[in-house]
Tab-separated table of C-alpha atoms and ligand atoms in Angstrom:
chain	number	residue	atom	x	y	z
M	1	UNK	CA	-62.198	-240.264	59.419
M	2	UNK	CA	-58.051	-239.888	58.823
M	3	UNK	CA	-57.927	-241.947	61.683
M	4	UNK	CA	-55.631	-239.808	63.548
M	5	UNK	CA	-53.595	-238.510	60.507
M	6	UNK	CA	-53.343	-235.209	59.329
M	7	UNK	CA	-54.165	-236.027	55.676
M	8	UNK	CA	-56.040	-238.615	53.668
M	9	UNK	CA	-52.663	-238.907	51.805
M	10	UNK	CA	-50.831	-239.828	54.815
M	11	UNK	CA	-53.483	-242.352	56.007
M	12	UNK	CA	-53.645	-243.998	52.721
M	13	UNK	CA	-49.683	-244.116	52.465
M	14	UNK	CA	-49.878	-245.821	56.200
M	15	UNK	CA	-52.656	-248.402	55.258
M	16	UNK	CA	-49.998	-249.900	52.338
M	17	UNK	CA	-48.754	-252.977	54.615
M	18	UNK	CA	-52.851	-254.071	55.063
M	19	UNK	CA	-53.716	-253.071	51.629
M	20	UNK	CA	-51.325	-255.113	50.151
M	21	UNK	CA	-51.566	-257.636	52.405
M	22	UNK	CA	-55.185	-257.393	51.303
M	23	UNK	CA	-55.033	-257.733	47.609
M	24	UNK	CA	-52.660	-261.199	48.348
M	25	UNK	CA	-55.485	-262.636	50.550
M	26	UNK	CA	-57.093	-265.185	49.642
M	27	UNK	CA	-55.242	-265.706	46.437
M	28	UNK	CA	-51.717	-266.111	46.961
M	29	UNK	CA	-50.748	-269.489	49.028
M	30	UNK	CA	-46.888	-268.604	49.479
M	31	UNK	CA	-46.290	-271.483	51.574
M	32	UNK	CA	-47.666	-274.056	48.541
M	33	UNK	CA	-46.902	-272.475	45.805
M	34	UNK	CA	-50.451	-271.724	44.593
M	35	UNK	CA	-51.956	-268.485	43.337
M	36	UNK	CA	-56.663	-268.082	42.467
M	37	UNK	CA	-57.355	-265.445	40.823
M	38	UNK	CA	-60.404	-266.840	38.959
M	39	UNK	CA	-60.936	-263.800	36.453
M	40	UNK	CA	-57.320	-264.049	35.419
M	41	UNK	CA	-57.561	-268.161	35.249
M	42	UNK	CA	-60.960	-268.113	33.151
M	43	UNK	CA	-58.806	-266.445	30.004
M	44	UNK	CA	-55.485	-268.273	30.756
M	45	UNK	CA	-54.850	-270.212	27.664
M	46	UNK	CA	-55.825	-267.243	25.344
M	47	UNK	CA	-53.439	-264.503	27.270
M	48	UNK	CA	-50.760	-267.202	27.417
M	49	UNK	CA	-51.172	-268.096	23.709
M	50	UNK	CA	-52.072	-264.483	22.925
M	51	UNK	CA	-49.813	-262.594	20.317
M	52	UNK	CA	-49.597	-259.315	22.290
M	53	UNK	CA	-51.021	-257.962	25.366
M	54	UNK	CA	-51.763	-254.229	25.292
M	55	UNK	CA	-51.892	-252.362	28.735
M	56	UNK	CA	-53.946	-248.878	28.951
M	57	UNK	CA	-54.394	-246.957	31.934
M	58	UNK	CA	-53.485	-242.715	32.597
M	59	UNK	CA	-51.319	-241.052	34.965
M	60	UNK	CA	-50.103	-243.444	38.317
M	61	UNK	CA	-52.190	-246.452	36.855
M	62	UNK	CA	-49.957	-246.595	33.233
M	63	UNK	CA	-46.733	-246.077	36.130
M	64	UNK	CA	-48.429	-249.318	36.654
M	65	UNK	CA	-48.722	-250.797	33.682
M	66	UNK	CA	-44.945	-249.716	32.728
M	67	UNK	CA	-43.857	-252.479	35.543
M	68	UNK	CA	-46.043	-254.784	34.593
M	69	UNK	CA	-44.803	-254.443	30.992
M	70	UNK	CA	-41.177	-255.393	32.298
M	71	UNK	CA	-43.094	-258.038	34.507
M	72	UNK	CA	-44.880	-260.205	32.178
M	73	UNK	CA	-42.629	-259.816	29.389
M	74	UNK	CA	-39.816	-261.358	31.587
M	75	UNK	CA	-41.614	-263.919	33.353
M	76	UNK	CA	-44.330	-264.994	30.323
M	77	UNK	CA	-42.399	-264.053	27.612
M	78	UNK	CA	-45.436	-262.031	26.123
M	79	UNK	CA	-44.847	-259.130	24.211
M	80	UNK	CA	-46.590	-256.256	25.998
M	81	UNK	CA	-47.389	-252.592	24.838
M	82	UNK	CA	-48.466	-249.844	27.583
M	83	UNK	CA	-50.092	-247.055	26.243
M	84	UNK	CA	-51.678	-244.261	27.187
M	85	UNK	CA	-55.991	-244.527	26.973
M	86	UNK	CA	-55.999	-240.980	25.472
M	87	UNK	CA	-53.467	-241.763	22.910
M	88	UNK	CA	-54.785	-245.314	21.847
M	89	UNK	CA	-58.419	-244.252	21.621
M	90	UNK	CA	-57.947	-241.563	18.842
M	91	UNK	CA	-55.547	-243.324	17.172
M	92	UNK	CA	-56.967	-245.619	14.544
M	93	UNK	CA	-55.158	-248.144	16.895
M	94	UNK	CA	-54.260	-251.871	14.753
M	95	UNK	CA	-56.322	-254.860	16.760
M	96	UNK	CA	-56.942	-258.100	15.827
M	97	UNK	CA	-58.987	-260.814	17.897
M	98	UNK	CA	-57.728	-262.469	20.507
M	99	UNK	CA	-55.484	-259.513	21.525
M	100	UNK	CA	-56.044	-258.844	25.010
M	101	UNK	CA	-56.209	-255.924	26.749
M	102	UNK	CA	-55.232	-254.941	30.214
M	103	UNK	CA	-57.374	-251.727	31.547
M	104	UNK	CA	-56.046	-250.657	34.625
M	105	UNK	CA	-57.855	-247.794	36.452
M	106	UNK	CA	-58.400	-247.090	40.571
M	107	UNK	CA	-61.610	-245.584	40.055
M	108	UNK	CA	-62.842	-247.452	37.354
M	109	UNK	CA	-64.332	-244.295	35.521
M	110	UNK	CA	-61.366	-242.524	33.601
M	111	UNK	CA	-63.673	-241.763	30.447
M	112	UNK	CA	-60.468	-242.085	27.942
M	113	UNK	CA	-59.753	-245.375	29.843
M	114	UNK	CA	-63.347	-246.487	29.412
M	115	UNK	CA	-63.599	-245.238	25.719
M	116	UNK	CA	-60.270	-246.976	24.876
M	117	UNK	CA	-61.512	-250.722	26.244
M	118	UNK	CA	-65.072	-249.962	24.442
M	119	UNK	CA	-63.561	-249.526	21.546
M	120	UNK	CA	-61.199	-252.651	21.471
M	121	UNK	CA	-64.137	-254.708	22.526
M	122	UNK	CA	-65.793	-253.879	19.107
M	123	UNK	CA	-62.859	-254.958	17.544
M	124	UNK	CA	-62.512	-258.117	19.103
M	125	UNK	CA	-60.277	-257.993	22.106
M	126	UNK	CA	-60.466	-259.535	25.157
M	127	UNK	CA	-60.775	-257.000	27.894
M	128	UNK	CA	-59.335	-257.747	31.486
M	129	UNK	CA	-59.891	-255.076	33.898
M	130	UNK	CA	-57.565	-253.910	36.955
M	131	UNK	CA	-59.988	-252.083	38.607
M	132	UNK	CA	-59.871	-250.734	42.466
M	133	UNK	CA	-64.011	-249.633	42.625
M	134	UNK	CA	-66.225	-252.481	42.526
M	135	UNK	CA	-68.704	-252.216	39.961
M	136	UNK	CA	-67.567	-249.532	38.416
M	137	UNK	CA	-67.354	-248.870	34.506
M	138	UNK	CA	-64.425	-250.361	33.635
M	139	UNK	CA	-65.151	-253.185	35.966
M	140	UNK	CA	-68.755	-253.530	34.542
M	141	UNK	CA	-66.821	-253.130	30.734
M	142	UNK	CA	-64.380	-255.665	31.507
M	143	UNK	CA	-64.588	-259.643	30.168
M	144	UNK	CA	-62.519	-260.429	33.560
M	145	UNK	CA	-60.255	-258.992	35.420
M	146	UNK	CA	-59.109	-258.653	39.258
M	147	UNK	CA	-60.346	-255.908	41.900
M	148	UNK	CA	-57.470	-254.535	43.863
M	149	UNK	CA	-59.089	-254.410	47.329
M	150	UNK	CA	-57.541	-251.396	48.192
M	151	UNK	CA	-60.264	-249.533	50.137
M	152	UNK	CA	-61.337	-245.954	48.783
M	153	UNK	CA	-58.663	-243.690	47.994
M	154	UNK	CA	-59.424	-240.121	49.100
M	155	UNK	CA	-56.842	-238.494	48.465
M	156	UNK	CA	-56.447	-237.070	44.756
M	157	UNK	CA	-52.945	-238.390	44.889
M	158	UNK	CA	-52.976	-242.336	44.140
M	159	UNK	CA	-50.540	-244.459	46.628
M	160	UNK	CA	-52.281	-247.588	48.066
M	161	UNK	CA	-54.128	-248.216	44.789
M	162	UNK	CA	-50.950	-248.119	42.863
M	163	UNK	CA	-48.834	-250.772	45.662
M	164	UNK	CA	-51.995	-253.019	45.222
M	165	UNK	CA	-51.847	-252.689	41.335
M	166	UNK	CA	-48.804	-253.943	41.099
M	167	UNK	CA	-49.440	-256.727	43.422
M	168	UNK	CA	-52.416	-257.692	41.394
M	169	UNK	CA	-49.964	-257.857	38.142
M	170	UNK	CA	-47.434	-259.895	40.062
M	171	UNK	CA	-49.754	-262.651	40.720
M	172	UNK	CA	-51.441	-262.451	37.404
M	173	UNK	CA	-48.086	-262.662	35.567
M	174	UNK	CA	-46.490	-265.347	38.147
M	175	UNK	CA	-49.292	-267.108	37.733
M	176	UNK	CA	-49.486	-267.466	34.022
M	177	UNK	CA	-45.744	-267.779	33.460
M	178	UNK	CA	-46.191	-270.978	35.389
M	179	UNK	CA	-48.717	-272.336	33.297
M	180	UNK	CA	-47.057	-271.343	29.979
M	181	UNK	CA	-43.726	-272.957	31.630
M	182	UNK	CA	-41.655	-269.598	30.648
M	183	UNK	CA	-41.516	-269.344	34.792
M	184	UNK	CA	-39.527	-272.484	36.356
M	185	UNK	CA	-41.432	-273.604	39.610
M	186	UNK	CA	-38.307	-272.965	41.560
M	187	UNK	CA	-38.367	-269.356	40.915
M	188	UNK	CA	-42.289	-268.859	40.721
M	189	UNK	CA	-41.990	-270.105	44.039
M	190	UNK	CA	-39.299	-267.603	45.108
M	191	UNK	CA	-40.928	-265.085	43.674
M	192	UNK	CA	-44.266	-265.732	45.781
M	193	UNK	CA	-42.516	-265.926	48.898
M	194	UNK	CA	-40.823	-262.496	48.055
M	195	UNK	CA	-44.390	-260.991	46.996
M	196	UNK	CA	-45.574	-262.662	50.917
M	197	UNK	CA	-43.078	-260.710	52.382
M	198	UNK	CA	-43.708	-256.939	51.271
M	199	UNK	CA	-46.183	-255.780	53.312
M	200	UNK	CA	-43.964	-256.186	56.336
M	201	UNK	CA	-41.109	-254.754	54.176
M	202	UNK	CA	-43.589	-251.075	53.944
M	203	UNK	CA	-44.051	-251.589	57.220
M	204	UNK	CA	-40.462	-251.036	58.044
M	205	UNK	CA	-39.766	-248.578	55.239
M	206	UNK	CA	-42.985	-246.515	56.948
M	207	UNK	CA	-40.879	-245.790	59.990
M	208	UNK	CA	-38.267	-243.901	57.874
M	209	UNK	CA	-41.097	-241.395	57.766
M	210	UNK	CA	-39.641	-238.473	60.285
M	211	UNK	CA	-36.253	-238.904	58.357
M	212	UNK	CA	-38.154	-238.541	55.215
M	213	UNK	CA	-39.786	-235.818	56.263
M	214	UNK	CA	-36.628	-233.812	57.324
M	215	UNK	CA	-35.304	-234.554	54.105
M	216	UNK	CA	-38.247	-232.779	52.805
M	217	UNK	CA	-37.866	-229.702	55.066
M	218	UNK	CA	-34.325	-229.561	53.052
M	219	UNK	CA	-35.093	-230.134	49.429
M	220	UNK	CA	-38.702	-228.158	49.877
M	221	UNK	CA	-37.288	-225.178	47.992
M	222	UNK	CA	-36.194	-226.493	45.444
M	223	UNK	CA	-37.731	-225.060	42.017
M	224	UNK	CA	-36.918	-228.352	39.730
M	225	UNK	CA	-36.433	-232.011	40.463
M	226	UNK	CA	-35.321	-235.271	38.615
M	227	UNK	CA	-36.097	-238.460	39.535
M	228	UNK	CA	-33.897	-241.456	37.650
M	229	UNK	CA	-34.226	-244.976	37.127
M	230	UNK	CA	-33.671	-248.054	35.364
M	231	UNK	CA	-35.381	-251.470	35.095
M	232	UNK	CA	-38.094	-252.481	36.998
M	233	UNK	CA	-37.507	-248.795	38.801
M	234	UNK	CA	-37.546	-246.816	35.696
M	235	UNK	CA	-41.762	-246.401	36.309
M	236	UNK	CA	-40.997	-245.636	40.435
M	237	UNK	CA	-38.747	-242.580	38.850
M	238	UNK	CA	-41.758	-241.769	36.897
M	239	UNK	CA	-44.267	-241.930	39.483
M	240	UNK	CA	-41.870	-240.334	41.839
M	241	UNK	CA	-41.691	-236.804	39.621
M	242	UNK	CA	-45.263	-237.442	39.460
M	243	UNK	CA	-46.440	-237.131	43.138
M	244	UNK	CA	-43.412	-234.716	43.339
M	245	UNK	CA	-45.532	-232.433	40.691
M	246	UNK	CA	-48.534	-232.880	41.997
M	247	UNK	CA	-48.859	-232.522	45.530
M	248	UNK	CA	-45.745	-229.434	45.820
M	249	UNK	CA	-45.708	-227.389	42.333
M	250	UNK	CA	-42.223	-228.670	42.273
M	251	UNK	CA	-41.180	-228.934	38.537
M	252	UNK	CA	-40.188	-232.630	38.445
M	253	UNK	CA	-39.286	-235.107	35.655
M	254	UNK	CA	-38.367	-238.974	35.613
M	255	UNK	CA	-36.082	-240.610	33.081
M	256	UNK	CA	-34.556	-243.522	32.375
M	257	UNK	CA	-31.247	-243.014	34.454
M	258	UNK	CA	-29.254	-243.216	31.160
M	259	UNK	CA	-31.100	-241.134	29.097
M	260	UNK	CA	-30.026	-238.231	31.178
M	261	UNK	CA	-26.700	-238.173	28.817
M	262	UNK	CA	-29.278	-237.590	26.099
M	263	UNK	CA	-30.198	-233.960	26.727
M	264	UNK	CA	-31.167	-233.774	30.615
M	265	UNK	CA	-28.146	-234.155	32.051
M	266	UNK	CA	-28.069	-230.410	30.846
M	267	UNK	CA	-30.121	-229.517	33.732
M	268	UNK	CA	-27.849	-230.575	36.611
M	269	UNK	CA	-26.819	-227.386	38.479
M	270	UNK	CA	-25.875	-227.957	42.177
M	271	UNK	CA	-29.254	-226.559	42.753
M	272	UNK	CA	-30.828	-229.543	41.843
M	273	UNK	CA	-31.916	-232.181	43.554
M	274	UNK	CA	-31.439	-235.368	41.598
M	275	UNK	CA	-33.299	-238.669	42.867
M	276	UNK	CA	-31.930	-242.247	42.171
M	277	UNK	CA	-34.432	-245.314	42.852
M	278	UNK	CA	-31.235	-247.102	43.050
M	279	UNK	CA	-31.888	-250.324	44.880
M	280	UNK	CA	-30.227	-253.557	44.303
M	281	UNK	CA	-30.708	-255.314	41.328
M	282	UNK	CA	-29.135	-256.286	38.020
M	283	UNK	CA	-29.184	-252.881	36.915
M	284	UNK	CA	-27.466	-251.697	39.805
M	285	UNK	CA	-24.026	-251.644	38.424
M	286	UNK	CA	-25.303	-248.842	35.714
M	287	UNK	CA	-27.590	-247.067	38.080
M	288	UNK	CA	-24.130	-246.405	40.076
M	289	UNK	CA	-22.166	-245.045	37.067
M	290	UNK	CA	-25.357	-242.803	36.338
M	291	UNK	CA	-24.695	-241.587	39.492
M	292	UNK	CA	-20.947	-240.571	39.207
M	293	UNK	CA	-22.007	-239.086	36.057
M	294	UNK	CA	-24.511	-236.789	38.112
M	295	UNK	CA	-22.074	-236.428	40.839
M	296	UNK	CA	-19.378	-235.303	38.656
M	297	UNK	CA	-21.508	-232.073	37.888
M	298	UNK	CA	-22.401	-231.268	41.029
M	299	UNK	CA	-25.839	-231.991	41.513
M	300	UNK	CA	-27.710	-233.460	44.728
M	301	UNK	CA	-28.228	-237.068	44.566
M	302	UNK	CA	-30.898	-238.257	47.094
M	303	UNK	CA	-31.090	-242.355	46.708
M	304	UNK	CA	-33.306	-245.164	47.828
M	305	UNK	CA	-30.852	-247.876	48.234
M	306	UNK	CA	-30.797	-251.218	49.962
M	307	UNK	CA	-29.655	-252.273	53.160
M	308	UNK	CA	-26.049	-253.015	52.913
M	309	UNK	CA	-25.360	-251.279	50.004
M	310	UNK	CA	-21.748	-249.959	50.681
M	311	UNK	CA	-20.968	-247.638	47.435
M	312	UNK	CA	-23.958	-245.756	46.939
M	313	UNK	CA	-23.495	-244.290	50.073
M	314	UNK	CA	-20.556	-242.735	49.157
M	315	UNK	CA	-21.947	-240.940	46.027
M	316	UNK	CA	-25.164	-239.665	47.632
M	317	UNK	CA	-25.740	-236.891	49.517
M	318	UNK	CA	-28.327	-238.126	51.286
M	319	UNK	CA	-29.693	-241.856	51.226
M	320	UNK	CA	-33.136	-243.464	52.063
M	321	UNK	CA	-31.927	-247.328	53.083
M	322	UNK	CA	-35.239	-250.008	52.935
M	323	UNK	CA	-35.280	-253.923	52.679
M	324	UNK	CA	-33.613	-255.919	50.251
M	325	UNK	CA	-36.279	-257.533	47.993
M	326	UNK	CA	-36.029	-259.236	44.367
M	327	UNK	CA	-36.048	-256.844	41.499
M	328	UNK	CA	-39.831	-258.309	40.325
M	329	UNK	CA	-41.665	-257.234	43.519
M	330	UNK	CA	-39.055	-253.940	44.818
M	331	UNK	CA	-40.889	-251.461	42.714
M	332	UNK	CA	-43.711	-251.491	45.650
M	333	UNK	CA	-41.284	-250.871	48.070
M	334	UNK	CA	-39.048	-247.943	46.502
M	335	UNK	CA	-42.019	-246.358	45.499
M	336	UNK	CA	-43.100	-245.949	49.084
M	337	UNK	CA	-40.362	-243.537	50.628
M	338	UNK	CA	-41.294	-241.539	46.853
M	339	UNK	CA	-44.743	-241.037	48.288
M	340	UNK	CA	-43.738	-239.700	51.578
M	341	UNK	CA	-41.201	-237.299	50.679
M	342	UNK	CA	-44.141	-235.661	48.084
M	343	UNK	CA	-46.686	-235.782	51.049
M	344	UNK	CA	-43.920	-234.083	53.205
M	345	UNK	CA	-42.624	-231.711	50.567
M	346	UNK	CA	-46.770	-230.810	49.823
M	347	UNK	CA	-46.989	-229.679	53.746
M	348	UNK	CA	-43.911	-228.003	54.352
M	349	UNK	CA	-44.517	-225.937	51.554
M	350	UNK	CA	-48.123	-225.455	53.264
M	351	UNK	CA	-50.208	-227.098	50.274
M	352	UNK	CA	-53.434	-228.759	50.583
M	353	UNK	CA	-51.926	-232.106	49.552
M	354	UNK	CA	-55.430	-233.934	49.575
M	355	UNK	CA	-56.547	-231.697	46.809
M	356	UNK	CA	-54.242	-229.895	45.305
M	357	UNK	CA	-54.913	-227.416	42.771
M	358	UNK	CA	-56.767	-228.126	39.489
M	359	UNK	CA	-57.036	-231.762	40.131
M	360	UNK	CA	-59.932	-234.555	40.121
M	361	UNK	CA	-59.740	-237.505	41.940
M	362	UNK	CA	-61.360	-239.157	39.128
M	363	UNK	CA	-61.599	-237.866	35.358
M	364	UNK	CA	-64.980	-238.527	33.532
M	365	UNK	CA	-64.448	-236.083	31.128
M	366	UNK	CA	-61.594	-236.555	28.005
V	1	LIG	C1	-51.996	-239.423	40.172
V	1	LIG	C2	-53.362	-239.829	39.872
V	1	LIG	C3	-53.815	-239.865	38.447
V	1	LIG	C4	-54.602	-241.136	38.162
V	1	LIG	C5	-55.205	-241.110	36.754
V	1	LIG	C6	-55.898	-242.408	36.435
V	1	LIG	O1	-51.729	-239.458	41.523
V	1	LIG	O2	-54.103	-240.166	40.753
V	1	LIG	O3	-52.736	-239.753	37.566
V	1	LIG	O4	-53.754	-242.231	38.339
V	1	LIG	O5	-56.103	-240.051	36.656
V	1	LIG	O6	-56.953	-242.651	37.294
V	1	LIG	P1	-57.612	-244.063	37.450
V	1	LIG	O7	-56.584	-245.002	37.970
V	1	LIG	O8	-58.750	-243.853	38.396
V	1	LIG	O9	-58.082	-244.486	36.080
């Protein structure tokens, strides 16, 4: 059943370049330019027209929707809101027709999740659901929307539904900045051959797994972690404490890499481990200074970089190197080596990584 892997985790982690590969199928056309997603298509004038787009998820799936927030507004030039399902549903929240709504949700039954959408419905919105379980709730509560085609997910720890989320907000967002014209062809098109190539980009970031896992084997006793970001990799720092916390007890947060100068930065002891998703992009410059800043007081910087990246490596005490991809589409590959170094923290510490303690793999209750 874990086809030859020790964990569900590990198997689902593995399956990333044929899940995402998956979820493009049959919808993205790299070579011509073209991108079907019919659900997304059927609403395209009122999301492009709409004033606001509100995203609601919980936990890995609003990591999610914090990219695709950075996503959409910079290639559609919507203004986008991400909030959490729990939050929004008590809140008296303000909603006004036409606003649409993206639920995002792997198992398609997160009750807040489901309440929140229900709710917005009455009001008006239009509901577009990002939903890995076919014919689930959500799905079944949704206007429109787009399956992710992941496959189940076993293990309580989401991985391959999150890479496929993303994908499916990609191609909703490249495909509707094209037809609002904030997207110029030339760059849509860029942009769809860069989203072609990332499964074989995981592939080659999966065989830094032993040197990820020895990495592991050093950090593993560690009793806090950070994990720091900016941009499009500010949500891969978040998701990257996450699975951290989850899977080893390890005390983990994410920030915004400059916000550590804010009150965090208080933390850094040479004890702890500090994690950069610093891979290249136009935040890069910043990300780097963050660094010396971290650097400068002694703490352990562990960083996800990209190939031929000459001055991280001289900061870092220990670097994770993967493909160079463009800043819209690298969040599913720096999140990647984040996944494996929970999974191999989770087993060197001897944890049960496929179900760790107190957690559901899906929450029907509020
Ligand atoms: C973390 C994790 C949870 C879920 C959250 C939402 O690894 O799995 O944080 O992401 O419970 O679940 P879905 O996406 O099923 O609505």
């Amino acid at each position: 059943e874990k086809g030859g892997y020790d964990h569900f985790m590990l198997k689902e982690i593995f399956e990333q370049p044929h899940t995402i590969y998956d979820c493009l199928r049959g919808r993205l056309d790299a070579e011509n330019g073209n991108i079907t997603m019919s659900g997304i298509q059927k609403y395209a004038e009122q999301i492009i027209n709409a004033n606001r787009i509100i995203i609601i998820a919980c936990g890995t799936s609003w990591h999610a929707g914090l990219v695709a927030e950075y996503v959409i507004e910079e290639l559609c030039r919507i203004p986008v809101e991400v909030e959490y399902a729990s939050e929004f549903r008590y809140r008296n929240p303000i909603i006004h027709k036409g606003d649409v709504i993206i639920a995002i949700s792997q198992s398609g039954e997160t009750a807040d999740t489901l309440v929140a959408i229900e709710k917005a419905k009455e009001q008006g919105a239009i509901i577009l659901g990002i939903v890995n379980a076919v014919g689930s709730s959500i799905a079944r509560a949704s206007h429109a929307g787009a399956y992710t085609h992941a496959g189940p997910e076993i293990g309580v720890a989401s991985t391959k539904a999150f890479t496929a989320q993303l994908a499916v907000l990609t191609m909703a967002a490249l495909t509707l900045g094209l037809q609002k014209g904030t997207l110029e062809r030339d760059k849509y098109l860029l942009l769809c051959k860069e989203l072609a190539a990332i499964p074989e980009k995981v592939d080659v970031i999966l065989k830094l797994d032993s040197q990820i896992k020895a990495l592991a084997e050093k950090y593993k006793d560690a009793a806090d972690a950070l994990f720091l970001g900016r941009g499009y990799n500010f949500p891969v720092a978040l998701e990257g404490a996450l699975k951290l916390k989850e899977i080893s007890y390890i005390h983990a947060e994410g920030y915004p890499a400059a916000e550590m100068k804010h009150g965090p930065i208080a933390l850094v002891t040479e004890q702890l481990p500090v994690v950069f998703v610093a891979t290249k992009d136009s935040y890069h410059e910043k990300v780097v200074s963050n660094m010396q800043e971290i650097k400068a007081r002694k703490g352990k910087v562990i960083a996800v970089i990209t190939e031929g990246d000459t001055v991280t490596p001289t900061l870092a005490d220990d670097i994770i190197v993967i493909p160079p991809a463009h800043e819209v589409v690298a969040p599913m590959l720096s999140v990647v080596p984040l996944q494996l170094l929970a999974y191999h923290v989770g087993v060197a510490k001897g944890y049960d990584v496929d179900k760790p303690r107190n957690l559901a793999k899906s929450v029907t209750v509020e």
